[in-house]
């Protein structure tokens, strides 16, 4: 769709005979008539309505820009395989359990996505989550603090840890791998110290925090209203974006394409809600996790801070020369990563109604990092989305949940998850090579 003012002398095809002859004779005139962002020859394929959008998608796919397609295909295959092995896998009750199991580590994975976008890593998210769980348990149960005070203190501890990581990284140049590896050990010890000699503290079942994680579900009607409101918000946002882009002389998305996308989004949201409502419904804790994903995706794609994160992850020196405060970006991302780890630890403690010496241990680190990578976040920085945390944790928890249903345990889960992680990293490396060959790296 062109934003130029319609010419009354044009015929129904949009140009006069003499103008059309000029376009044929002078290709640069036709290019100049396109919206400003489509005058680059690498993007001209985007024009042409739905057909143009499809051709653009195929072109991006061939150039190595795979998006979330591989992980979505993998998730569908995993679900079909486990459903064929056990009819209970896709039952409403099991899918509700799957959402409850995904919220805690999925929240931690959001922070991992952020540090991976910078091309860095945080190996201590498990220990920080365990420490925050211990702070909440000791504060609310052992010391009798109001639960809100214990929660705020636990998240604040996470933020301070992240700021300390960022300060060491930016001031002394210590690699994030080393800093957070030291943090993994140090905060595990601090967690044990906070828990004390008993090593385990149970949260009362009548606690609002435990009820929030275990027994709070949206009423069916409210869940449908939220799903449809999300679709309406998406459509309104896209139409508003079209108006602003047209006013700026840029290309716009065809209205019929927005309608198609809105219908697909409605199906994607309403159908799962209908399935979950056949059992307990949509967990409020899982809804909070989804809200965090949406908010962080907006922050990454639509704010100056998010664009700075992507720029630093793509090329830190170029970002610095462009005037971006690189140190501030690193500080904010490490602080957010540790804060999300603390929040995930709180979710995990609330769901299990306890904090103990194994909180945040075992495979919490590995699952959070694997979820971010499997979901499509590049290990090389500069490419990824907050939705990678959602898709990745669904893959990992589906594998864990499905294997439990067919009576296979941790050995098989570790081996299969490791294989999926290796496959995801390989796909990322190959797509990066393909993008480089296509000039889109």
JSON list of N, CA, C and O in Angstrom, two decimals, residues 226-275:
[
{"chain": "A", "resi": 226, "resn": "UNK", "atom": "N", "xyz": [-10.34, -12.40, 28.44]},
{"chain": "A", "resi": 226, "resn": "UNK", "atom": "CA", "xyz": [-8.94, -11.98, 28.32]},
{"chain": "A", "resi": 226, "resn": "UNK", "atom": "C", "xyz": [-8.36, -12.40, 26.97]},
{"chain": "A", "resi": 226, "resn": "UNK", "atom": "O", "xyz": [-7.65, -11.63, 26.31]},
{"chain": "A", "resi": 227, "resn": "UNK", "atom": "N", "xyz": [-8.71, -13.62, 26.53]},
{"chain": "A", "resi": 227, "resn": "UNK", "atom": "CA", "xyz": [-8.20, -14.09, 25.23]},
{"chain": "A", "resi": 227, "resn": "UNK", "atom": "C", "xyz": [-8.72, -13.21, 24.09]},
{"chain": "A", "resi": 227, "resn": "UNK", "atom": "O", "xyz": [-7.94, -12.79, 23.21]},
{"chain": "A", "resi": 228, "resn": "UNK", "atom": "N", "xyz": [-10.00, -12.89, 24.11]},
{"chain": "A", "resi": 228, "resn": "UNK", "atom": "CA", "xyz": [-10.56, -12.07, 23.03]},
{"chain": "A", "resi": 228, "resn": "UNK", "atom": "C", "xyz": [-10.05, -10.63, 23.13]},
{"chain": "A", "resi": 228, "resn": "UNK", "atom": "O", "xyz": [-9.84, -9.97, 22.10]},
{"chain": "A", "resi": 229, "resn": "UNK", "atom": "N", "xyz": [-9.84, -10.15, 24.35]},
{"chain": "A", "resi": 229, "resn": "UNK", "atom": "CA", "xyz": [-9.29, -8.80, 24.51]},
{"chain": "A", "resi": 229, "resn": "UNK", "atom": "C", "xyz": [-7.88, -8.72, 23.95]},
{"chain": "A", "resi": 229, "resn": "UNK", "atom": "O", "xyz": [-7.50, -7.70, 23.35]},
{"chain": "A", "resi": 230, "resn": "UNK", "atom": "N", "xyz": [-7.12, -9.79, 24.12]},
{"chain": "A", "resi": 230, "resn": "UNK", "atom": "CA", "xyz": [-5.77, -9.82, 23.56]},
{"chain": "A", "resi": 230, "resn": "UNK", "atom": "C", "xyz": [-5.81, -9.75, 22.04]},
{"chain": "A", "resi": 230, "resn": "UNK", "atom": "O", "xyz": [-5.00, -9.06, 21.41]},
{"chain": "A", "resi": 231, "resn": "UNK", "atom": "N", "xyz": [-6.78, -10.45, 21.43]},
{"chain": "A", "resi": 231, "resn": "UNK", "atom": "CA", "xyz": [-6.92, -10.41, 19.97]},
{"chain": "A", "resi": 231, "resn": "UNK", "atom": "C", "xyz": [-7.30, -9.01, 19.51]},
{"chain": "A", "resi": 231, "resn": "UNK", "atom": "O", "xyz": [-6.74, -8.47, 18.54]},
{"chain": "A", "resi": 232, "resn": "UNK", "atom": "N", "xyz": [-8.26, -8.40, 20.21]},
{"chain": "A", "resi": 232, "resn": "UNK", "atom": "CA", "xyz": [-8.70, -7.05, 19.85]},
{"chain": "A", "resi": 232, "resn": "UNK", "atom": "C", "xyz": [-7.55, -6.05, 19.99]},
{"chain": "A", "resi": 232, "resn": "UNK", "atom": "O", "xyz": [-7.36, -5.17, 19.14]},
{"chain": "A", "resi": 233, "resn": "UNK", "atom": "N", "xyz": [-6.76, -6.20, 21.04]},
{"chain": "A", "resi": 233, "resn": "UNK", "atom": "CA", "xyz": [-5.62, -5.31, 21.25]},
{"chain": "A", "resi": 233, "resn": "UNK", "atom": "C", "xyz": [-4.59, -5.48, 20.14]},
{"chain": "A", "resi": 233, "resn": "UNK", "atom": "O", "xyz": [-4.02, -4.49, 19.65]},
{"chain": "A", "resi": 234, "resn": "UNK", "atom": "N", "xyz": [-4.36, -6.73, 19.73]},
{"chain": "A", "resi": 234, "resn": "UNK", "atom": "CA", "xyz": [-3.42, -6.99, 18.64]},
{"chain": "A", "resi": 234, "resn": "UNK", "atom": "C", "xyz": [-3.88, -6.29, 17.35]},
{"chain": "A", "resi": 234, "resn": "UNK", "atom": "O", "xyz": [-3.09, -5.60, 16.69]},
{"chain": "A", "resi": 235, "resn": "UNK", "atom": "N", "xyz": [-5.17, -6.49, 17.01]},
{"chain": "A", "resi": 235, "resn": "UNK", "atom": "CA", "xyz": [-5.69, -5.90, 15.77]},
{"chain": "A", "resi": 235, "resn": "UNK", "atom": "C", "xyz": [-5.62, -4.37, 15.83]},
{"chain": "A", "resi": 235, "resn": "UNK", "atom": "O", "xyz": [-5.20, -3.72, 14.85]},
{"chain": "A", "resi": 236, "resn": "UNK", "atom": "N", "xyz": [-6.00, -3.79, 16.96]},
{"chain": "A", "resi": 236, "resn": "UNK", "atom": "CA", "xyz": [-5.96, -2.34, 17.09]},
{"chain": "A", "resi": 236, "resn": "UNK", "atom": "C", "xyz": [-4.53, -1.82, 16.99]},
{"chain": "A", "resi": 236, "resn": "UNK", "atom": "O", "xyz": [-4.29, -0.77, 16.35]},
{"chain": "A", "resi": 237, "resn": "UNK", "atom": "N", "xyz": [-3.59, -2.54, 17.58]},
{"chain": "A", "resi": 237, "resn": "UNK", "atom": "CA", "xyz": [-2.18, -2.12, 17.53]},
{"chain": "A", "resi": 237, "resn": "UNK", "atom": "C", "xyz": [-1.66, -2.15, 16.10]},
{"chain": "A", "resi": 237, "resn": "UNK", "atom": "O", "xyz": [-0.95, -1.23, 15.66]},
{"chain": "A", "resi": 238, "resn": "UNK", "atom": "N", "xyz": [-2.01, -3.20, 15.37]},
{"chain": "A", "resi": 238, "resn": "UNK", "atom": "CA", "xyz": [-1.53, -3.30, 13.99]},
{"chain": "A", "resi": 238, "resn": "UNK", "atom": "C", "xyz": [-2.13, -2.21, 13.11]},
{"chain": "A", "resi": 238, "resn": "UNK", "atom": "O", "xyz": [-1.45, -1.63, 12.26]},
{"chain": "A", "resi": 239, "resn": "UNK", "atom": "N", "xyz": [-3.43, -1.93, 13.30]},
{"chain": "A", "resi": 239, "resn": "UNK", "atom": "CA", "xyz": [-4.07, -0.88, 12.49]},
{"chain": "A", "resi": 239, "resn": "UNK", "atom": "C", "xyz": [-3.46, 0.49, 12.83]},
{"chain": "A", "resi": 239, "resn": "UNK", "atom": "O", "xyz": [-3.24, 1.30, 11.93]},
{"chain": "A", "resi": 240, "resn": "UNK", "atom": "N", "xyz": [-3.19, 0.73, 14.10]},
{"chain": "A", "resi": 240, "resn": "UNK", "atom": "CA", "xyz": [-2.58, 2.00, 14.48]},
{"chain": "A", "resi": 240, "resn": "UNK", "atom": "C", "xyz": [-1.17, 2.11, 13.91]},
{"chain": "A", "resi": 240, "resn": "UNK", "atom": "O", "xyz": [-0.75, 3.17, 13.45]},
{"chain": "A", "resi": 241, "resn": "UNK", "atom": "N", "xyz": [-0.45, 0.97, 13.90]},
{"chain": "A", "resi": 241, "resn": "UNK", "atom": "CA", "xyz": [0.88, 0.97, 13.31]},
{"chain": "A", "resi": 241, "resn": "UNK", "atom": "C", "xyz": [0.80, 1.28, 11.82]},
{"chain": "A", "resi": 241, "resn": "UNK", "atom": "O", "xyz": [1.64, 2.02, 11.28]},
{"chain": "A", "resi": 242, "resn": "UNK", "atom": "N", "xyz": [-0.20, 0.73, 11.15]},
{"chain": "A", "resi": 242, "resn": "UNK", "atom": "CA", "xyz": [-0.38, 1.02, 9.72]},
{"chain": "A", "resi": 242, "resn": "UNK", "atom": "C", "xyz": [-0.58, 2.50, 9.48]},
{"chain": "A", "resi": 242, "resn": "UNK", "atom": "O", "xyz": [0.00, 3.09, 8.56]},
{"chain": "A", "resi": 243, "resn": "UNK", "atom": "N", "xyz": [-1.41, 3.13, 10.30]},
{"chain": "A", "resi": 243, "resn": "UNK", "atom": "CA", "xyz": [-1.68, 4.56, 10.14]},
{"chain": "A", "resi": 243, "resn": "UNK", "atom": "C", "xyz": [-0.41, 5.38, 10.30]},
{"chain": "A", "resi": 243, "resn": "UNK", "atom": "O", "xyz": [-0.13, 6.29, 9.50]},
{"chain": "A", "resi": 244, "resn": "UNK", "atom": "N", "xyz": [0.38, 5.03, 11.31]},
{"chain": "A", "resi": 244, "resn": "UNK", "atom": "CA", "xyz": [1.61, 5.79, 11.56]},
{"chain": "A", "resi": 244, "resn": "UNK", "atom": "C", "xyz": [2.63, 5.57, 10.45]},
{"chain": "A", "resi": 244, "resn": "UNK", "atom": "O", "xyz": [3.32, 6.51, 10.03]},
{"chain": "A", "resi": 245, "resn": "UNK", "atom": "N", "xyz": [2.74, 4.33, 9.97]},
{"chain": "A", "resi": 245, "resn": "UNK", "atom": "CA", "xyz": [3.71, 4.05, 8.90]},
{"chain": "A", "resi": 245, "resn": "UNK", "atom": "C", "xyz": [3.29, 4.73, 7.60]},
{"chain": "A", "resi": 245, "resn": "UNK", "atom": "O", "xyz": [4.13, 5.26, 6.87]},
{"chain": "A", "resi": 246, "resn": "UNK", "atom": "N", "xyz": [1.99, 4.71, 7.31]},
{"chain": "A", "resi": 246, "resn": "UNK", "atom": "CA", "xyz": [1.52, 5.36, 6.08]},
{"chain": "A", "resi": 246, "resn": "UNK", "atom": "C", "xyz": [1.80, 6.86, 6.14]},
{"chain": "A", "resi": 246, "resn": "UNK", "atom": "O", "xyz": [2.22, 7.47, 5.15]},
{"chain": "A", "resi": 247, "resn": "UNK", "atom": "N", "xyz": [1.60, 7.46, 7.31]},
{"chain": "A", "resi": 247, "resn": "UNK", "atom": "CA", "xyz": [1.86, 8.90, 7.46]},
{"chain": "A", "resi": 247, "resn": "UNK", "atom": "C", "xyz": [3.34, 9.21, 7.28]},
{"chain": "A", "resi": 247, "resn": "UNK", "atom": "O", "xyz": [3.71, 10.32, 6.86]},
{"chain": "A", "resi": 248, "resn": "UNK", "atom": "N", "xyz": [4.20, 8.23, 7.59]},
{"chain": "A", "resi": 248, "resn": "UNK", "atom": "CA", "xyz": [5.65, 8.43, 7.46]},
{"chain": "A", "resi": 248, "resn": "UNK", "atom": "C", "xyz": [6.17, 8.02, 6.09]},
{"chain": "A", "resi": 248, "resn": "UNK", "atom": "O", "xyz": [7.38, 8.04, 5.86]},
{"chain": "A", "resi": 249, "resn": "UNK", "atom": "N", "xyz": [5.26, 7.60, 5.20]},
{"chain": "A", "resi": 249, "resn": "UNK", "atom": "CA", "xyz": [5.68, 7.20, 3.86]},
{"chain": "A", "resi": 249, "resn": "UNK", "atom": "C", "xyz": [6.29, 5.82, 3.80]},
{"chain": "A", "resi": 249, "resn": "UNK", "atom": "O", "xyz": [7.06, 5.51, 2.89]},
{"chain": "A", "resi": 250, "resn": "UNK", "atom": "N", "xyz": [5.96, 4.96, 4.78]},
{"chain": "A", "resi": 250, "resn": "UNK", "atom": "CA", "xyz": [6.49, 3.60, 4.80]},
{"chain": "A", "resi": 250, "resn": "UNK", "atom": "C", "xyz": [5.42, 2.60, 4.37]},
{"chain": "A", "resi": 250, "resn": "UNK", "atom": "O", "xyz": [4.23, 2.93, 4.31]},
{"chain": "A", "resi": 251, "resn": "UNK", "atom": "N", "xyz": [5.84, 1.39, 4.08]},
{"chain": "A", "resi": 251, "resn": "UNK", "atom": "CA", "xyz": [4.89, 0.36, 3.66]},
{"chain": "A", "resi": 251, "resn": "UNK", "atom": "C", "xyz": [4.01, -0.05, 4.83]},
{"chain": "A", "resi": 251, "resn": "UNK", "atom": "O", "xyz": [4.37, 0.14, 6.00]},
{"chain": "A", "resi": 252, "resn": "UNK", "atom": "N", "xyz": [2.86, -0.62, 4.51]},
{"chain": "A", "resi": 252, "resn": "UNK", "atom": "CA", "xyz": [1.92, -1.06, 5.55]},
{"chain": "A", "resi": 252, "resn": "UNK", "atom": "C", "xyz": [1.51, -2.50, 5.31]},
{"chain": "A", "resi": 252, "resn": "UNK", "atom": "O", "xyz": [1.67, -3.03, 4.20]},
{"chain": "A", "resi": 253, "resn": "UNK", "atom": "N", "xyz": [0.99, -3.14, 6.34]},
{"chain": "A", "resi": 253, "resn": "UNK", "atom": "CA", "xyz": [0.51, -4.51, 6.23]},
{"chain": "A", "resi": 253, "resn": "UNK", "atom": "C", "xyz": [-0.91, -4.47, 5.68]},
{"chain": "A", "resi": 253, "resn": "UNK", "atom": "O", "xyz": [-1.75, -3.71, 6.20]},
{"chain": "A", "resi": 254, "resn": "UNK", "atom": "N", "xyz": [-1.24, -5.26, 4.66]},
{"chain": "A", "resi": 254, "resn": "UNK", "atom": "CA", "xyz": [-2.62, -5.26, 4.12]},
{"chain": "A", "resi": 254, "resn": "UNK", "atom": "C", "xyz": [-3.64, -5.58, 5.22]},
{"chain": "A", "resi": 254, "resn": "UNK", "atom": "O", "xyz": [-3.39, -6.42, 6.07]},
{"chain": "A", "resi": 255, "resn": "UNK", "atom": "N", "xyz": [-4.78, -4.90, 5.15]},
{"chain": "A", "resi": 255, "resn": "UNK", "atom": "CA", "xyz": [-5.81, -5.10, 6.18]},
{"chain": "A", "resi": 255, "resn": "UNK", "atom": "C", "xyz": [-6.29, -6.55, 6.20]},
{"chain": "A", "resi": 255, "resn": "UNK", "atom": "O", "xyz": [-6.53, -7.12, 7.28]},
{"chain": "A", "resi": 256, "resn": "UNK", "atom": "N", "xyz": [-6.42, -7.15, 5.02]},
{"chain": "A", "resi": 256, "resn": "UNK", "atom": "CA", "xyz": [-6.88, -8.55, 5.01]},
{"chain": "A", "resi": 256, "resn": "UNK", "atom": "C", "xyz": [-5.87, -9.47, 5.69]},
{"chain": "A", "resi": 256, "resn": "UNK", "atom": "O", "xyz": [-6.24, -10.47, 6.32]},
{"chain": "A", "resi": 257, "resn": "UNK", "atom": "N", "xyz": [-4.58, -9.11, 5.62]},
{"chain": "A", "resi": 257, "resn": "UNK", "atom": "CA", "xyz": [-3.57, -9.91, 6.32]},
{"chain": "A", "resi": 257, "resn": "UNK", "atom": "C", "xyz": [-3.72, -9.74, 7.84]},
{"chain": "A", "resi": 257, "resn": "UNK", "atom": "O", "xyz": [-3.57, -10.70, 8.60]},
{"chain": "A", "resi": 258, "resn": "UNK", "atom": "N", "xyz": [-4.04, -8.51, 8.27]},
{"chain": "A", "resi": 258, "resn": "UNK", "atom": "CA", "xyz": [-4.26, -8.30, 9.70]},
{"chain": "A", "resi": 258, "resn": "UNK", "atom": "C", "xyz": [-5.46, -9.11, 10.17]},
{"chain": "A", "resi": 258, "resn": "UNK", "atom": "O", "xyz": [-5.45, -9.70, 11.26]},
{"chain": "A", "resi": 259, "resn": "UNK", "atom": "N", "xyz": [-6.50, -9.18, 9.34]},
{"chain": "A", "resi": 259, "resn": "UNK", "atom": "CA", "xyz": [-7.69, -9.97, 9.70]},
{"chain": "A", "resi": 259, "resn": "UNK", "atom": "C", "xyz": [-7.32, -11.45, 9.82]},
{"chain": "A", "resi": 259, "resn": "UNK", "atom": "O", "xyz": [-7.71, -12.13, 10.78]},
{"chain": "A", "resi": 260, "resn": "UNK", "atom": "N", "xyz": [-6.55, -11.95, 8.85]},
{"chain": "A", "resi": 260, "resn": "UNK", "atom": "CA", "xyz": [-6.14, -13.37, 8.89]},
{"chain": "A", "resi": 260, "resn": "UNK", "atom": "C", "xyz": [-5.33, -13.66, 10.14]},
{"chain": "A", "resi": 260, "resn": "UNK", "atom": "O", "xyz": [-5.56, -14.66, 10.84]},
{"chain": "A", "resi": 261, "resn": "UNK", "atom": "N", "xyz": [-4.37, -12.78, 10.44]},
{"chain": "A", "resi": 261, "resn": "UNK", "atom": "CA", "xyz": [-3.54, -12.99, 11.62]},
{"chain": "A", "resi": 261, "resn": "UNK", "atom": "C", "xyz": [-4.38, -12.93, 12.90]},
{"chain": "A", "resi": 261, "resn": "UNK", "atom": "O", "xyz": [-4.15, -13.70, 13.84]},
{"chain": "A", "resi": 262, "resn": "UNK", "atom": "N", "xyz": [-5.35, -12.03, 12.94]},
{"chain": "A", "resi": 262, "resn": "UNK", "atom": "CA", "xyz": [-6.18, -11.91, 14.13]},
{"chain": "A", "resi": 262, "resn": "UNK", "atom": "C", "xyz": [-7.03, -13.17, 14.34]},
{"chain": "A", "resi": 262, "resn": "UNK", "atom": "O", "xyz": [-7.19, -13.64, 15.47]},
{"chain": "A", "resi": 263, "resn": "UNK", "atom": "N", "xyz": [-7.53, -13.72, 13.25]},
{"chain": "A", "resi": 263, "resn": "UNK", "atom": "CA", "xyz": [-8.32, -14.95, 13.35]},
{"chain": "A", "resi": 263, "resn": "UNK", "atom": "C", "xyz": [-7.45, -16.11, 13.84]},
{"chain": "A", "resi": 263, "resn": "UNK", "atom": "O", "xyz": [-7.84, -16.89, 14.72]},
{"chain": "A", "resi": 264, "resn": "UNK", "atom": "N", "xyz": [-6.24, -16.20, 13.29]},
{"chain": "A", "resi": 264, "resn": "UNK", "atom": "CA", "xyz": [-5.33, -17.27, 13.73]},
{"chain": "A", "resi": 264, "resn": "UNK", "atom": "C", "xyz": [-4.96, -17.10, 15.20]},
{"chain": "A", "resi": 264, "resn": "UNK", "atom": "O", "xyz": [-4.90, -18.08, 15.96]},
{"chain": "A", "resi": 265, "resn": "UNK", "atom": "N", "xyz": [-4.72, -15.85, 15.62]},
{"chain": "A", "resi": 265, "resn": "UNK", "atom": "CA", "xyz": [-4.40, -15.60, 17.03]},
{"chain": "A", "resi": 265, "resn": "UNK", "atom": "C", "xyz": [-5.57, -15.97, 17.93]},
{"chain": "A", "resi": 265, "resn": "UNK", "atom": "O", "xyz": [-5.39, -16.54, 19.02]},
{"chain": "A", "resi": 266, "resn": "UNK", "atom": "N", "xyz": [-6.80, -15.67, 17.46]},
{"chain": "A", "resi": 266, "resn": "UNK", "atom": "CA", "xyz": [-7.98, -16.02, 18.25]},
{"chain": "A", "resi": 266, "resn": "UNK", "atom": "C", "xyz": [-8.07, -17.53, 18.43]},
{"chain": "A", "resi": 266, "resn": "UNK", "atom": "O", "xyz": [-8.36, -18.03, 19.53]},
{"chain": "A", "resi": 267, "resn": "UNK", "atom": "N", "xyz": [-7.82, -18.27, 17.34]},
{"chain": "A", "resi": 267, "resn": "UNK", "atom": "CA", "xyz": [-7.85, -19.73, 17.46]},
{"chain": "A", "resi": 267, "resn": "UNK", "atom": "C", "xyz": [-6.75, -20.22, 18.40]},
{"chain": "A", "resi": 267, "resn": "UNK", "atom": "O", "xyz": [-6.97, -21.13, 19.22]},
{"chain": "A", "resi": 268, "resn": "UNK", "atom": "N", "xyz": [-5.58, -19.59, 18.30]},
{"chain": "A", "resi": 268, "resn": "UNK", "atom": "CA", "xyz": [-4.44, -20.01, 19.12]},
{"chain": "A", "resi": 268, "resn": "UNK", "atom": "C", "xyz": [-4.70, -19.77, 20.61]},
{"chain": "A", "resi": 268, "resn": "UNK", "atom": "O", "xyz": [-4.16, -20.49, 21.46]},
{"chain": "A", "resi": 269, "resn": "UNK", "atom": "N", "xyz": [-5.52, -18.77, 20.93]},
{"chain": "A", "resi": 269, "resn": "UNK", "atom": "CA", "xyz": [-5.79, -18.47, 22.33]},
{"chain": "A", "resi": 269, "resn": "UNK", "atom": "C", "xyz": [-7.07, -19.12, 22.84]},
{"chain": "A", "resi": 269, "resn": "UNK", "atom": "O", "xyz": [-7.10, -19.67, 23.95]},
{"chain": "A", "resi": 270, "resn": "UNK", "atom": "N", "xyz": [-8.12, -19.08, 22.05]},
{"chain": "A", "resi": 270, "resn": "UNK", "atom": "CA", "xyz": [-9.42, -19.56, 22.52]},
{"chain": "A", "resi": 270, "resn": "UNK", "atom": "C", "xyz": [-9.46, -21.08, 22.63]},
{"chain": "A", "resi": 270, "resn": "UNK", "atom": "O", "xyz": [-10.01, -21.62, 23.60]},
{"chain": "A", "resi": 271, "resn": "UNK", "atom": "N", "xyz": [-8.87, -21.77, 21.68]},
{"chain": "A", "resi": 271, "resn": "UNK", "atom": "CA", "xyz": [-8.91, -23.24, 21.73]},
{"chain": "A", "resi": 271, "resn": "UNK", "atom": "C", "xyz": [-8.21, -23.79, 22.98]},
{"chain": "A", "resi": 271, "resn": "UNK", "atom": "O", "xyz": [-8.78, -24.61, 23.71]},
{"chain": "A", "resi": 272, "resn": "UNK", "atom": "N", "xyz": [-6.96, -23.36, 23.30]},
{"chain": "A", "resi": 272, "resn": "UNK", "atom": "CA", "xyz": [-6.35, -23.83, 24.55]},
{"chain": "A", "resi": 272, "resn": "UNK", "atom": "C", "xyz": [-7.15, -23.46, 25.78]},
{"chain": "A", "resi": 272, "resn": "UNK", "atom": "O", "xyz": [-7.24, -24.25, 26.73]},
{"chain": "A", "resi": 273, "resn": "UNK", "atom": "N", "xyz": [-7.74, -22.25, 25.78]},
{"chain": "A", "resi": 273, "resn": "UNK", "atom": "CA", "xyz": [-8.56, -21.85, 26.93]},
{"chain": "A", "resi": 273, "resn": "UNK", "atom": "C", "xyz": [-9.74, -22.80, 27.09]},
{"chain": "A", "resi": 273, "resn": "UNK", "atom": "O", "xyz": [-10.08, -23.22, 28.21]},
{"chain": "A", "resi": 274, "resn": "UNK", "atom": "N", "xyz": [-10.37, -23.15, 25.96]},
{"chain": "A", "resi": 274, "resn": "UNK", "atom": "CA", "xyz": [-11.51, -24.07, 26.03]},
{"chain": "A", "resi": 274, "resn": "UNK", "atom": "C", "xyz": [-11.10, -25.43, 26.58]},
{"chain": "A", "resi": 274, "resn": "UNK", "atom": "O", "xyz": [-11.82, -26.04, 27.38]},
{"chain": "A", "resi": 275, "resn": "UNK", "atom": "N", "xyz": [-9.92, -25.90, 26.16]},
{"chain": "A", "resi": 275, "resn": "UNK", "atom": "CA", "xyz": [-9.44, -27.20, 26.64]},
{"chain": "A", "resi": 275, "resn": "UNK", "atom": "C", "xyz": [-9.13, -27.14, 28.14]},
{"chain": "A", "resi": 275, "resn": "UNK", "atom": "O", "xyz": [-9.54, -28.01, 28.91]}
]
